[in-house]
Tab-separated table of C-alpha atoms in Angstrom:
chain	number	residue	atom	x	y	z
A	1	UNK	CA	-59.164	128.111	77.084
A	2	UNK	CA	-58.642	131.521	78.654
A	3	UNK	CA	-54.929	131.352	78.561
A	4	UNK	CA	-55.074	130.461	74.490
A	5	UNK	CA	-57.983	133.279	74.098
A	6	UNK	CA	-55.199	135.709	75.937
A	7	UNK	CA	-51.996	134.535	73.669
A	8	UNK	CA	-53.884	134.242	70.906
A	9	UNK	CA	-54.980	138.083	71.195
A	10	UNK	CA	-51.670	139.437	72.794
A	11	UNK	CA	-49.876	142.717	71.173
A	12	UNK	CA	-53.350	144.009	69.927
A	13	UNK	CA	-54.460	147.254	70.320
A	14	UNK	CA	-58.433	145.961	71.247
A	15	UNK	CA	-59.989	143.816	73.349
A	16	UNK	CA	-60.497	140.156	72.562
A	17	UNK	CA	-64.457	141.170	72.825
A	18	UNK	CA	-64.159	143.844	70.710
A	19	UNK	CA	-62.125	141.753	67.914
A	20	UNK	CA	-64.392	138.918	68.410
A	21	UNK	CA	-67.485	140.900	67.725
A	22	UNK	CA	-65.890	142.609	64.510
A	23	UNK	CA	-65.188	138.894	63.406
A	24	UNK	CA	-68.344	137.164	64.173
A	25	UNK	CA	-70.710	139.852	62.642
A	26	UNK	CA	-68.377	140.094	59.536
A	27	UNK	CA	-68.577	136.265	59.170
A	28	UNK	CA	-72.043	135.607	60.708
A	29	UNK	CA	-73.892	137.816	58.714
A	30	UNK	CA	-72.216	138.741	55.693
A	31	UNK	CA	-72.070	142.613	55.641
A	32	UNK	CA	-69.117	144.516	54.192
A	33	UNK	CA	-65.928	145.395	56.119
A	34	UNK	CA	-67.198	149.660	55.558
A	35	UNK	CA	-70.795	147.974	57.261
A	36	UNK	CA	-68.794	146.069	60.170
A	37	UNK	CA	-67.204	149.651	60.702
A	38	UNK	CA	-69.908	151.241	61.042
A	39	UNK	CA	-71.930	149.124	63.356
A	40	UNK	CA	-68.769	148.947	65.968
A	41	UNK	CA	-68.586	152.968	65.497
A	42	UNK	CA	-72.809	152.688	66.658
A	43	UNK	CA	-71.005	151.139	69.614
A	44	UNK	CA	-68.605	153.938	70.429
A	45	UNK	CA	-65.521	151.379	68.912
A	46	UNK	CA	-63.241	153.603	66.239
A	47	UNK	CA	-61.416	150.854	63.813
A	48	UNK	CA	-61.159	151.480	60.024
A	49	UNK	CA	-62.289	148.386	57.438
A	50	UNK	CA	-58.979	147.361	56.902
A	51	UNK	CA	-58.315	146.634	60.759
A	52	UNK	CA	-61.784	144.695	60.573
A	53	UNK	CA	-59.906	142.944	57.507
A	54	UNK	CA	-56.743	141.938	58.937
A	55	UNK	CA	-58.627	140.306	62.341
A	56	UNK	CA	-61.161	138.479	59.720
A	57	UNK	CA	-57.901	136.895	57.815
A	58	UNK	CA	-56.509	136.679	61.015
A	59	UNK	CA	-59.222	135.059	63.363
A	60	UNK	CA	-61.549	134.205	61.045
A	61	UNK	CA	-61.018	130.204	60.802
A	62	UNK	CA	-61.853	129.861	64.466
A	63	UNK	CA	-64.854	132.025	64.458
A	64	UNK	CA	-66.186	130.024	61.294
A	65	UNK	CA	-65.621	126.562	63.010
A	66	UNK	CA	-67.049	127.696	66.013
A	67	UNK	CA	-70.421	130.086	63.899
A	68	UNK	CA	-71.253	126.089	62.019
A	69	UNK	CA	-70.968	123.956	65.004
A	70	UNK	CA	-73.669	125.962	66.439
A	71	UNK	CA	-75.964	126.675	63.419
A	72	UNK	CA	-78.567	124.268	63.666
A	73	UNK	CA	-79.080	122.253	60.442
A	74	UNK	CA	-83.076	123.053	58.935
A	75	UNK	CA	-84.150	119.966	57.158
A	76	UNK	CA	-86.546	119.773	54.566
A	77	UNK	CA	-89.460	117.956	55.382
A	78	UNK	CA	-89.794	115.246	52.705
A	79	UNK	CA	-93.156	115.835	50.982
A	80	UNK	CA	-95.463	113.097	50.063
């Protein structure tokens, strides 16, 4: 897994952490790309929107697949 986490992220300017963080609050909890800036420049992490944008296109799919298989499923209790 760590070798396809390191190709996967090779030739970027960031971390894998920091990419993966931009992606998984853009796609966990719906902000804006200008809000996803701005809580990674909280952090101390410069990157514009459109960097966040690119990595989301980019990455996103994974992060998605991985955000439902963990997101317990509520259930509505049946009433009677």
């Amino acid at each position: 897994m760590s070798d396809f986490r390191n190709s996967l992220y090779r030739g970027h300017r960031f971390p894998a952490e920091v990419i993966g963080q931009a992606v998984w609050l853009y796609f966990r909890f719906p902000p804006s790309l200008r809000m996803v800036e701005d809580l990674l420049a909280a952090r101390g992490i410069v990157v514009s929107h459109e960097t966040v944008r690119r990595w989301a296109e980019k990455f996103g799919r994974d992060f998605t697949g991985k955000i439902r298989r963990r997101t317990p499923v509520r259930r509505q209790m049946a009433s009677g």
